[in-house]
């Protein structure tokens, strides 16, 4: 049985009390499920008019289930036991959490790093099938990955048309090309945007082929759909939307803490949904996926979401105005039981939301809540205007690929240091000094630090720990994103959200570059252009960017990890 539990305390509970009655009287929930495109104002109406089909996917995606099962059996009969998904942002984040939660293996290739692509393309090719997912059909990372796999299958004497399955919108450039080349193509519902596409073919096909029970996922969403469509003060999506988008003053950092949820890696999916939907017009909500319990100080001005394990209690149990608890007691506790003691004090500055529910139920819950939060924030939750600027800058750099990169401000050991977005570097001449100089730009009451690592998120995984030490040292929220993956997630917020971020970018020379078949650029050149383009666009928005480039991977990474683990910008 699927259940959703949303409780709130402190500022989040006040936001619920303030906004939910109006959301109910405005009939927002029922109008949303009736695909009313006027809910976000006239400027958003055209885009919203072609982006609301996600409200019915628990029903309209059913016909896919048979096709997915048949294809899975055919591939298994062909000796396939490894599924690779090539896709960015909304085209890969949902399958990642669906498969991790189901405990089935899938390789998510959402990188253009040559060493990462080479590893994916050369491992167990005989038993591999590849899903190439792209709504637009024009995302360069995904197109490049497809080209690499097609060449690899051909060179291995494997019929690529039997091992590459394409998921794309009908009529996309990829749709026509792939069908003409003889590939199997599964079209997705075009009236769903990428970050809302978890229950479309983009979420279901790769996950189902990998062995996840995607029928159960739709069942779990179906079990709560009527609840989420109800114009009722008990509607958990109205409450969650009000809690994340309606605090006053706005708590625009949403710290997501895994406090025992069974939905593995849920934060990474919610991060794109919330950041890319709300981070525009100088406002928005920045998800901060915290590793472990959030530090006590977080509660002072952030909104903390504890993702707890589902319970099999009644479908909706709401303690919206339960007494708050003291942050230190919450921060101290390890992720654990779903029911924090409501009697402890959160203090008058805290804000805490607790959410429990099966994955299928939560995917729909958070999509509705984000759309509701977008209405409260006065933005269009269905466009991503600033993502294009970074892609354009990257294309410009690619046209100049091979030209020497801009000279570093200085080199410290195995790290080239570049400073963009203002004259803030001062006299710094070491990596720690440069990190401290950047952190001294951090707004101590509203700012955040974004670490953006264009590295190998498997082999360099422990670098992510620096986010926690920086969080503790600076007292400000720190996000960590792997490049170029975050460009399709928090990247929109970095450029279109509040101008209070400071940015640390880490890049490295690849072990060995890799050609992109049929292209004039290599994967290494493309990745460097993506990093350079994003840094330039951030600097153009007057955001301070510290670029740290590793000229020798291991030594350079050691220097960067050490500098980020000890600097506090004090
Ligand atoms: O599925 P596509 O068209 O390749 O886009 C991938 C991702 O890039 C974006 O369009 C921009 O980041 C996301 O909204 C989307 O999920």
Coordinates of C-alpha atoms and ligand atoms in Angstrom, one line a residue:
X1 CA 0.0 0.0 0.0
X2 CA 1.3 3.4 -0.8
X3 CA 1.2 6.2 1.8
X4 CA 2.5 9.7 2.0
X5 CA 3.4 11.3 5.3
X6 CA 4.3 15.0 5.4
X7 CA 4.8 16.8 8.8
X8 CA 6.2 20.3 9.4
X9 CA 7.5 22.4 12.2
X10 CA 8.5 26.0 12.8
X11 CA 8.6 28.3 9.7
X12 CA 7.5 25.5 7.4
X13 CA 4.4 24.9 9.5
X14 CA 3.7 28.6 9.5
X15 CA 3.9 28.6 5.7
X16 CA 1.5 25.8 5.5
X17 CA -1.0 27.5 7.8
X18 CA -0.6 30.7 5.8
X19 CA -0.9 29.4 2.2
X20 CA -2.8 26.1 2.1
X21 CA -6.3 27.6 2.8
X22 CA -5.8 29.9 -0.2
X23 CA -4.4 27.1 -2.4
X24 CA -7.5 25.1 -1.5
X25 CA -10.0 28.0 -2.1
X26 CA -8.2 28.7 -5.4
X27 CA -8.7 25.1 -6.3
X28 CA -5.0 24.8 -7.4
X29 CA -4.8 21.0 -7.0
X30 CA -7.8 20.1 -9.0
X31 CA -7.0 22.7 -11.7
X32 CA -3.4 21.3 -11.9
X33 CA -4.7 17.8 -12.5
X34 CA -7.1 19.3 -15.1
X35 CA -4.0 20.7 -16.8
X36 CA -5.0 24.3 -16.2
X37 CA -2.0 26.2 -17.8
X38 CA -3.1 29.6 -16.2
X39 CA -2.0 28.6 -12.7
X40 CA 1.4 30.4 -13.2
X41 CA 0.4 33.6 -14.9
X42 CA 0.1 34.7 -18.5
X43 CA 3.9 34.6 -19.2
X44 CA 4.1 30.9 -18.3
X45 CA 0.9 29.9 -19.9
X46 CA 2.2 28.8 -23.3
X47 CA 5.0 26.7 -21.9
X48 CA 2.8 25.3 -19.1
X49 CA 0.2 24.4 -21.8
X50 CA 2.6 21.8 -23.2
X51 CA 4.2 20.6 -20.0
X52 CA 1.4 19.3 -17.8
X53 CA 0.8 15.7 -19.1
X54 CA 2.8 14.4 -16.1
X55 CA -0.3 14.6 -13.9
X56 CA -1.8 11.5 -15.6
X57 CA 1.3 9.4 -16.3
X58 CA 0.3 6.8 -13.6
X59 CA -2.4 5.9 -16.1
X60 CA -1.2 7.0 -19.5
X61 CA 2.2 5.2 -19.2
X62 CA 0.6 1.8 -18.6
X63 CA 0.8 0.7 -22.3
X64 CA 4.6 0.9 -22.0
X65 CA 4.8 -1.9 -19.5
X66 CA 4.2 -4.7 -22.0
X67 CA 6.6 -3.2 -24.5
X68 CA 9.3 -2.9 -21.8
X69 CA 8.8 -6.5 -20.6
X70 CA 8.9 -7.9 -24.1
X71 CA 12.1 -5.9 -25.0
X72 CA 13.7 -7.0 -21.7
X73 CA 13.1 -10.7 -22.5
X74 CA 14.4 -10.2 -26.1
X75 CA 17.6 -8.6 -24.9
X76 CA 18.1 -11.3 -22.3
X77 CA 17.7 -13.8 -25.0
X78 CA 20.4 -12.0 -26.9
X79 CA 22.8 -12.4 -24.0
X80 CA 22.3 -8.9 -22.5
X81 CA 22.9 -8.6 -18.8
X82 CA 24.2 -5.0 -18.6
X83 CA 22.1 -1.9 -19.3
X84 CA 23.8 1.5 -19.9
X85 CA 21.8 4.6 -19.9
X86 CA 23.1 7.6 -21.9
X87 CA 21.2 10.7 -20.8
X88 CA 21.5 14.0 -18.9
X89 CA 19.4 15.5 -16.2
X90 CA 15.8 14.5 -16.4
X91 CA 16.7 11.8 -18.9
X92 CA 18.8 9.9 -16.4
X93 CA 18.2 11.1 -12.8
X94 CA 14.9 9.2 -12.4
X95 CA 16.2 5.8 -13.6
X96 CA 19.2 6.3 -11.3
X97 CA 17.0 6.6 -8.2
X98 CA 14.4 4.0 -9.5
X99 CA 17.1 1.3 -10.0
X100 CA 19.1 2.2 -6.8
X101 CA 15.9 1.9 -4.8
X102 CA 14.9 -1.4 -6.6
X103 CA 18.4 -2.7 -6.0
X104 CA 19.0 -3.4 -9.7
X105 CA 22.2 -2.5 -11.6
X106 CA 22.3 0.1 -14.3
X107 CA 25.2 2.2 -15.6
X108 CA 24.3 5.8 -15.7
X109 CA 26.5 7.6 -18.3
X110 CA 25.9 11.3 -17.7
X111 CA 29.5 12.4 -18.3
X112 CA 31.5 13.7 -21.2
X113 CA 34.8 13.0 -19.4
X114 CA 36.8 10.9 -21.9
X115 CA 38.1 8.4 -19.2
X116 CA 34.5 7.9 -18.0
X117 CA 33.1 7.4 -21.5
X118 CA 35.9 5.0 -22.4
X119 CA 35.2 2.9 -19.3
X120 CA 31.5 2.6 -20.2
X121 CA 32.1 1.9 -23.8
X122 CA 34.8 -0.8 -23.4
X123 CA 33.3 -2.8 -20.5
X124 CA 31.4 -6.0 -21.2
X125 CA 30.3 -4.9 -24.6
X126 CA 29.1 -8.4 -25.5
X127 CA 26.5 -8.4 -22.8
X128 CA 25.6 -4.7 -23.0
X129 CA 22.5 -2.9 -24.3
X130 CA 22.4 0.9 -24.3
X131 CA 19.4 3.2 -23.9
X132 CA 20.0 6.6 -25.4
X133 CA 17.6 9.0 -23.9
X134 CA 17.1 12.6 -25.0
X135 CA 13.8 14.5 -25.1
X136 CA 15.1 17.2 -27.4
X137 CA 17.4 14.8 -29.3
X138 CA 20.0 17.6 -29.4
X139 CA 21.9 17.3 -26.1
X140 CA 25.6 17.1 -27.2
X141 CA 26.7 14.9 -24.3
X142 CA 24.1 12.2 -25.2
X143 CA 24.7 12.5 -28.9
X144 CA 28.4 12.1 -28.4
X145 CA 28.0 9.0 -26.1
X146 CA 25.7 7.4 -28.7
X147 CA 28.3 7.9 -31.4
X148 CA 30.9 6.3 -29.2
X149 CA 28.8 3.3 -28.5
X150 CA 27.7 2.9 -32.1
X151 CA 31.3 2.8 -33.2
X152 CA 32.3 0.4 -30.4
X153 CA 29.5 -2.1 -31.3
X154 CA 30.4 -1.9 -35.0
X155 CA 34.1 -2.4 -34.3
X156 CA 33.2 -5.4 -32.1
X157 CA 31.1 -7.0 -34.9
X158 CA 27.9 -6.5 -32.9
X159 CA 24.8 -5.2 -34.7
X160 CA 24.3 -1.8 -33.0
X161 CA 20.7 -1.7 -34.1
X162 CA 20.0 -4.6 -31.8
X163 CA 21.8 -3.2 -28.8
X164 CA 21.0 0.5 -28.9
X165 CA 17.4 1.6 -27.9
X166 CA 16.5 5.2 -28.3
X167 CA 14.0 7.1 -26.2
X168 CA 13.1 10.5 -27.5
X169 CA 10.2 12.8 -28.3
X170 CA 8.3 12.2 -31.5
X171 CA 9.7 14.4 -34.3
X172 CA 13.0 15.2 -32.5
X173 CA 16.1 15.3 -34.6
X174 CA 17.1 12.0 -32.9
X175 CA 13.7 10.4 -33.6
X176 CA 14.1 10.7 -37.4
X177 CA 17.8 9.9 -37.5
X178 CA 17.5 6.8 -35.3
X179 CA 14.5 5.4 -37.2
X180 CA 16.3 6.0 -40.5
X181 CA 19.4 4.2 -39.2
X182 CA 17.3 1.2 -38.1
X183 CA 17.4 1.7 -34.4
X184 CA 14.5 0.8 -32.1
X185 CA 12.8 4.1 -31.0
X186 CA 10.4 4.4 -28.1
X187 CA 8.7 7.8 -28.2
X188 CA 7.9 9.6 -24.9
X189 CA 5.0 11.9 -24.2
X190 CA 6.1 15.3 -25.7
X191 CA 3.9 17.2 -23.2
X192 CA 6.2 16.4 -20.3
X193 CA 9.4 18.4 -19.5
X194 CA 12.6 16.5 -18.7
X195 CA 12.6 17.0 -14.9
X196 CA 9.0 15.9 -14.7
X197 CA 9.5 12.8 -16.9
X198 CA 10.2 10.2 -14.2
X199 CA 7.0 8.2 -15.0
X200 CA 7.3 8.6 -18.8
X201 CA 9.4 6.3 -21.0
X202 CA 12.4 8.3 -19.9
X203 CA 12.1 6.9 -16.4
X204 CA 10.4 3.6 -17.1
X205 CA 12.2 2.1 -20.2
X206 CA 15.8 2.0 -18.8
X207 CA 14.6 1.1 -15.3
X208 CA 12.4 -1.7 -16.6
X209 CA 15.1 -3.1 -18.9
X210 CA 17.4 -3.1 -15.9
X211 CA 14.9 -5.2 -14.0
X212 CA 13.0 -2.7 -11.8
X213 CA 9.3 -3.3 -11.2
X214 CA 8.1 -0.2 -13.0
X215 CA 4.5 -1.4 -12.9
X216 CA 4.6 -1.2 -9.1
X217 CA 6.0 2.3 -9.5
X218 CA 3.0 3.4 -11.5
X219 CA 0.7 1.6 -8.9
X220 CA 2.3 3.6 -6.1
X221 CA 1.8 6.9 -7.9
X222 CA -1.8 5.9 -8.8
X223 CA -2.5 5.1 -5.1
X224 CA -2.0 8.8 -4.1
X225 CA -3.0 10.6 -7.3
X226 CA -6.6 11.4 -6.1
X227 CA -5.2 12.5 -2.7
X228 CA -2.8 14.9 -4.5
X229 CA -5.5 16.2 -6.8
X230 CA -7.9 17.1 -3.9
X231 CA -8.7 20.7 -3.0
X232 CA -8.3 19.8 0.6
X233 CA -6.2 21.2 3.5
X234 CA -5.0 17.6 4.1
X235 CA -3.5 17.4 0.6
X236 CA 0.2 16.6 1.3
X237 CA 1.4 18.2 -2.0
X238 CA -0.3 21.5 -1.2
X239 CA 1.4 21.3 2.2
X240 CA 4.8 20.4 0.9
X241 CA 4.6 23.1 -1.8
X242 CA 3.7 25.7 0.7
X243 CA 6.4 24.6 3.1
X244 CA 9.2 24.7 0.5
X245 CA 8.0 27.8 -1.4
X246 CA 6.0 29.8 1.0
X247 CA 8.1 30.6 4.1
X248 CA 8.4 34.2 5.0
X249 CA 11.1 35.4 4.8
X250 CA 11.8 32.9 2.0
X251 CA 14.1 30.1 3.2
X252 CA 15.6 29.5 -0.2
X253 CA 18.1 26.7 0.9
X254 CA 16.3 23.4 1.1
X255 CA 18.6 20.9 2.9
X256 CA 17.6 17.4 2.0
X257 CA 18.7 14.9 4.6
X258 CA 18.4 11.1 4.2
X259 CA 17.0 10.2 7.6
X260 CA 16.2 6.5 6.8
X261 CA 14.3 6.8 3.5
X262 CA 14.2 3.6 1.4
X263 CA 14.4 5.8 -1.8
X264 CA 18.1 5.6 -2.5
X265 CA 19.6 8.7 -3.9
X266 CA 16.3 10.6 -4.0
X267 CA 17.9 13.9 -3.2
X268 CA 19.8 14.0 -6.6
X269 CA 16.5 13.6 -8.5
X270 CA 14.6 16.2 -6.3
X271 CA 17.6 18.5 -6.7
X272 CA 17.1 18.9 -10.5
X273 CA 13.3 19.1 -10.2
X274 CA 13.4 21.9 -7.6
X275 CA 16.5 23.9 -8.7
X276 CA 15.8 23.9 -12.4
X277 CA 12.1 24.6 -11.9
X278 CA 12.4 27.4 -9.4
X279 CA 15.9 29.0 -9.9
X280 CA 15.0 31.9 -12.2
X281 CA 14.1 35.7 -12.1
X282 CA 16.5 36.1 -9.2
X283 CA 14.6 33.8 -6.9
X284 CA 14.2 30.1 -6.4
X285 CA 14.9 27.2 -3.9
X286 CA 18.3 25.6 -3.8
X287 CA 18.3 22.0 -2.8
X288 CA 21.3 21.1 -0.7
X289 CA 21.7 17.3 -0.6
X290 CA 23.3 16.8 2.8
X291 CA 25.5 13.8 3.6
X292 CA 24.2 12.7 7.0
X293 CA 22.3 14.8 9.5
X294 CA 22.4 18.5 8.7
X295 CA 24.6 20.6 11.0
X296 CA 22.6 22.3 13.8
X297 CA 23.2 25.8 12.4
X298 CA 21.4 24.9 9.2
X299 CA 18.1 25.3 10.8
X300 CA 18.6 29.0 11.5
X301 CA 17.7 30.1 8.0
X302 CA 17.4 27.1 5.8
X303 CA 14.5 24.7 5.4
X304 CA 15.4 21.2 6.3
X305 CA 13.7 18.2 4.8
X306 CA 14.2 14.9 6.6
X307 CA 13.5 12.0 4.1
X308 CA 12.3 9.2 6.4
X309 CA 11.3 5.6 5.9
X310 CA 7.8 4.9 4.7
X311 CA 5.3 3.7 7.3
X312 CA 2.3 1.5 6.6
X313 CA 0.1 3.8 8.7
X314 CA -3.0 5.6 7.3
X315 CA -2.4 7.2 3.9
X316 CA -1.9 10.7 5.2
X317 CA -0.8 11.7 8.7
X318 CA -0.2 15.3 9.1
X319 CA 1.1 17.0 12.1
X320 CA 1.5 20.3 10.3
X321 CA 1.5 22.4 13.5
X322 CA 3.3 20.1 15.8
X323 CA 5.5 21.8 18.3
X324 CA 9.1 22.5 16.9
X325 CA 12.2 20.6 18.1
X326 CA 15.6 21.9 19.0
X327 CA 18.1 21.8 16.0
X328 CA 20.9 20.4 18.0
X329 CA 18.9 17.4 19.0
X330 CA 18.0 16.8 15.3
X331 CA 21.5 17.5 14.0
X332 CA 23.0 15.2 16.6
X333 CA 20.8 12.2 15.8
X334 CA 21.8 9.7 13.2
X335 CA 19.4 9.1 10.3
X336 CA 16.9 6.8 11.9
X337 CA 13.3 6.3 12.8
X338 CA 10.6 8.1 10.9
X339 CA 9.0 9.7 13.9
X340 CA 11.1 12.4 15.5
X341 CA 9.8 13.3 19.0
X342 CA 7.4 16.2 18.3
X343 CA 7.7 17.4 21.9
X344 CA 11.3 18.6 21.6
X345 CA 11.9 22.3 20.9
X346 CA 13.1 23.4 17.4
X347 CA 13.5 27.0 18.6
X348 CA 11.7 29.9 17.1
X349 CA 14.2 30.1 14.2
X350 CA 13.9 26.6 12.9
X351 CA 12.1 25.0 10.0
X352 CA 11.7 21.3 9.5
X353 CA 9.7 19.2 7.1
X354 CA 9.5 15.4 7.4
X355 CA 8.5 13.4 4.3
X356 CA 7.8 9.6 4.0
X357 CA 6.4 7.7 1.1
X358 CA 7.1 5.1 -1.5
X359 CA 9.2 6.2 -4.5
X360 CA 6.2 6.2 -6.9
X361 CA 4.2 8.2 -4.5
X362 CA 7.0 10.7 -3.8
X363 CA 7.8 11.2 -7.5
X364 CA 4.3 12.5 -8.0
X365 CA 4.2 14.3 -4.7
X366 CA 7.3 16.4 -5.3
X367 CA 6.3 17.2 -8.9
X368 CA 3.0 18.6 -7.6
X369 CA 4.7 20.4 -4.7
X370 CA 7.3 22.0 -7.0
X371 CA 4.5 23.2 -9.3
X372 CA 2.7 24.6 -6.3
X373 CA 5.9 26.2 -5.0
X374 CA 6.4 27.8 -8.4
X375 CA 3.0 29.4 -8.2
X376 CA 3.8 30.8 -4.7
X377 CA 7.3 32.1 -6.0
X378 CA 5.7 33.7 -9.0
X379 CA 7.9 31.9 -11.5
X380 CA 7.3 29.5 -14.4
X381 CA 8.3 26.1 -13.1
X382 CA 8.5 24.6 -16.6
X383 CA 11.2 26.5 -18.5
X384 CA 15.0 26.7 -18.0
X385 CA 16.0 30.0 -19.7
X386 CA 19.6 30.1 -18.4
X387 CA 20.7 26.6 -19.4
X388 CA 20.9 27.6 -23.0
X389 CA 23.4 30.4 -22.2
X390 CA 25.9 27.9 -20.9
X391 CA 25.4 25.6 -23.9
X392 CA 25.9 28.6 -26.2
X393 CA 29.1 29.5 -24.4
X394 CA 30.4 26.0 -24.6
X395 CA 29.6 25.9 -28.4
X396 CA 31.6 29.1 -28.8
X397 CA 34.6 27.6 -27.0
X398 CA 34.3 24.4 -29.0
X399 CA 34.5 26.5 -32.2
X400 CA 37.8 27.6 -30.8
X401 CA 38.8 24.2 -29.6
X402 CA 42.5 23.6 -29.5
X403 CA 43.3 27.2 -28.8
X404 CA 45.3 27.7 -25.6
X405 CA 43.2 28.1 -22.5
X406 CA 43.4 31.5 -20.8
X407 CA 46.6 31.8 -18.8
X408 CA 46.3 30.9 -15.1
X409 CA 46.7 33.5 -12.4
X410 CA 49.3 31.2 -10.9
X411 CA 50.3 27.5 -10.7
X412 CA 50.6 25.9 -7.3
X413 CA 52.1 22.4 -7.6
X414 CA 49.8 20.4 -9.8
X415 CA 47.0 22.9 -9.8
X416 CA 46.4 25.8 -12.2
X417 CA 44.4 28.6 -10.5
X418 CA 42.1 31.0 -12.4
X419 CA 39.8 33.6 -10.8
X420 CA 36.8 34.9 -12.7
X421 CA 33.9 37.2 -11.8
X422 CA 35.7 40.0 -10.1
X423 CA 39.0 41.1 -8.6
X424 CA 38.8 39.1 -5.5
X425 CA 41.9 36.9 -5.6
X426 CA 44.1 39.6 -4.0
X427 CA 47.6 38.5 -3.1
X428 CA 46.8 34.8 -3.0
X429 CA 49.5 32.6 -4.5
X430 CA 48.5 29.2 -3.2
X431 CA 45.5 27.0 -3.6
X432 CA 44.5 27.3 0.1
X433 CA 45.0 31.1 -0.3
X434 CA 42.8 31.2 -3.4
X435 CA 40.0 29.2 -1.7
X436 CA 40.1 31.5 1.4
X437 CA 39.9 34.5 -1.0
X438 CA 36.9 33.1 -2.7
X439 CA 35.2 32.1 0.6
X440 CA 35.7 35.7 1.9
X441 CA 33.3 36.7 -0.9
X442 CA 30.6 34.5 0.7
X443 CA 27.5 36.4 2.0
X444 CA 27.4 35.2 5.6
X445 CA 23.6 35.5 5.9
X446 CA 22.3 34.3 2.6
X447 CA 25.2 32.9 0.5
X448 CA 26.0 29.4 -0.6
X449 CA 29.1 27.6 -1.9
X450 CA 28.8 25.5 -5.1
X451 CA 31.6 23.0 -5.7
X452 CA 31.5 21.8 -9.3
X453 CA 33.8 18.8 -10.1
X454 CA 34.2 17.9 -13.8
X455 CA 35.8 14.6 -12.7
X456 CA 35.0 10.9 -12.5
X457 CA 32.2 10.6 -10.0
X458 CA 33.0 6.9 -9.4
X459 CA 36.8 7.1 -9.0
X460 CA 36.9 10.5 -7.4
X461 CA 33.8 10.0 -5.3
X462 CA 35.3 10.8 -2.0
X463 CA 35.9 14.4 -3.1
X464 CA 32.2 14.9 -2.3
X465 CA 33.1 14.8 1.4
X466 CA 34.6 18.4 1.1
X467 CA 31.0 19.7 0.8
X468 CA 30.4 18.7 4.4
X469 CA 33.6 20.1 5.8
X470 CA 33.0 23.4 3.9
X471 CA 29.4 23.4 5.2
X472 CA 30.7 23.0 8.8
X473 CA 33.6 25.5 8.3
X474 CA 31.7 28.3 6.5
X475 CA 28.3 27.9 8.3
X476 CA 26.7 28.2 4.9
X477 CA 25.0 25.6 2.7
X478 CA 27.4 23.9 0.3
X479 CA 26.3 22.1 -2.8
X480 CA 28.4 19.6 -4.7
X481 CA 27.7 18.7 -8.3
X482 CA 29.6 16.5 -10.8
X483 CA 30.2 18.2 -14.2
X484 CA 28.6 18.3 -16.7
X485 CA 25.7 16.5 -14.9
X486 CA 24.9 19.5 -12.6
X487 CA 24.6 21.8 -15.6
X488 CA 21.3 20.0 -16.2
X489 CA 20.2 20.3 -12.6
X490 CA 21.4 23.1 -10.3
X491 CA 23.1 24.9 -13.2
X492 CA 19.9 26.8 -14.0
X493 CA 19.7 28.1 -10.4
X494 CA 23.3 29.1 -10.3
X495 CA 22.7 31.5 -13.2
X496 CA 19.1 32.4 -12.8
X497 CA 18.6 32.2 -9.0
X498 CA 19.6 34.7 -6.3
X499 CA 23.1 36.2 -7.0
X500 CA 24.6 35.0 -3.7
X501 CA 26.6 31.9 -4.7
X502 CA 30.4 31.5 -4.8
X503 CA 31.7 28.9 -7.2
X504 CA 34.6 26.4 -7.0
X505 CA 35.2 24.5 -10.3
X506 CA 37.6 21.6 -10.5
X507 CA 38.7 20.2 -13.8
X508 CA 41.5 17.9 -14.9
X509 CA 43.5 16.8 -17.9
X510 CA 42.2 13.3 -18.9
X511 CA 44.4 10.2 -18.7
X512 CA 43.8 9.8 -22.4
X513 CA 41.4 11.8 -24.6
X514 CA 38.8 10.1 -26.8
X515 CA 37.5 11.1 -30.2
X516 CA 33.8 11.8 -30.7
X517 CA 33.1 9.8 -33.9
X518 CA 32.0 12.1 -36.7
X519 CA 32.7 15.3 -34.8
X520 CA 35.6 17.8 -35.1
X521 CA 36.1 17.8 -31.3
X522 CA 37.1 15.2 -28.7
X523 CA 35.3 14.4 -25.5
X524 CA 38.2 16.1 -23.6
X525 CA 37.8 19.3 -25.7
X526 CA 34.0 19.2 -25.2
X527 CA 34.3 18.8 -21.4
X528 CA 36.8 21.6 -21.2
X529 CA 34.5 23.8 -23.3
X530 CA 31.5 23.0 -21.0
X531 CA 33.5 23.9 -17.9
X532 CA 35.0 27.1 -19.5
X533 CA 31.6 28.1 -20.9
X534 CA 29.8 27.7 -17.5
X535 CA 32.5 29.6 -15.7
X536 CA 32.3 32.4 -18.2
X537 CA 28.5 32.7 -17.9
X538 CA 28.7 32.7 -14.1
X539 CA 31.4 35.4 -14.3
X540 CA 29.2 37.4 -16.7
X541 CA 26.5 37.3 -14.0
X542 CA 29.1 38.8 -11.6
X543 CA 29.4 35.5 -9.6
X544 CA 33.0 34.8 -8.3
X545 CA 34.4 31.6 -9.8
X546 CA 37.5 29.9 -8.7
X547 CA 38.8 27.5 -11.4
X548 CA 41.2 24.8 -10.2
X549 CA 42.6 22.7 -13.0
X550 CA 44.6 19.5 -12.1
X551 CA 47.6 19.1 -14.3
X552 CA 48.5 15.9 -12.6
X553 CA 45.3 14.2 -11.3
X554 CA 46.3 12.5 -8.1
X555 CA 48.7 15.1 -6.7
X556 CA 46.4 17.9 -7.8
X557 CA 43.3 16.3 -6.3
X558 CA 45.2 15.9 -3.0
X559 CA 46.0 19.6 -3.0
X560 CA 42.4 20.6 -3.7
X561 CA 40.9 18.2 -1.2
X562 CA 43.3 19.5 1.5
X563 CA 42.6 23.1 0.7
X564 CA 38.8 22.6 0.7
X565 CA 39.0 20.7 3.9
X566 CA 40.8 23.3 5.9
X567 CA 39.9 26.7 4.5
X568 CA 37.0 28.5 6.1
X569 CA 37.3 31.9 4.5
X570 CA 37.7 33.4 8.0
Ligands
LIG1 O1 16.4 15.0 -22.5 P1 17.2 16.1 -23.2 O2 16.5 16.9 -24.2 O3 18.5 15.5 -23.7 O4 17.6 17.2 -22.0 C1 18.4 16.7 -20.9 C2 18.2 17.8 -19.8 O5 18.7 19.0 -20.3 C3 17.8 20.0 -19.9 O6 16.9 20.3 -21.0 C4 18.5 21.3 -19.5 O7 19.2 21.1 -18.4 C5 16.9 19.4 -18.8 O8 15.7 20.1 -18.6 C6 16.8 18.0 -19.4 O9 16.4 17.1 -18.4

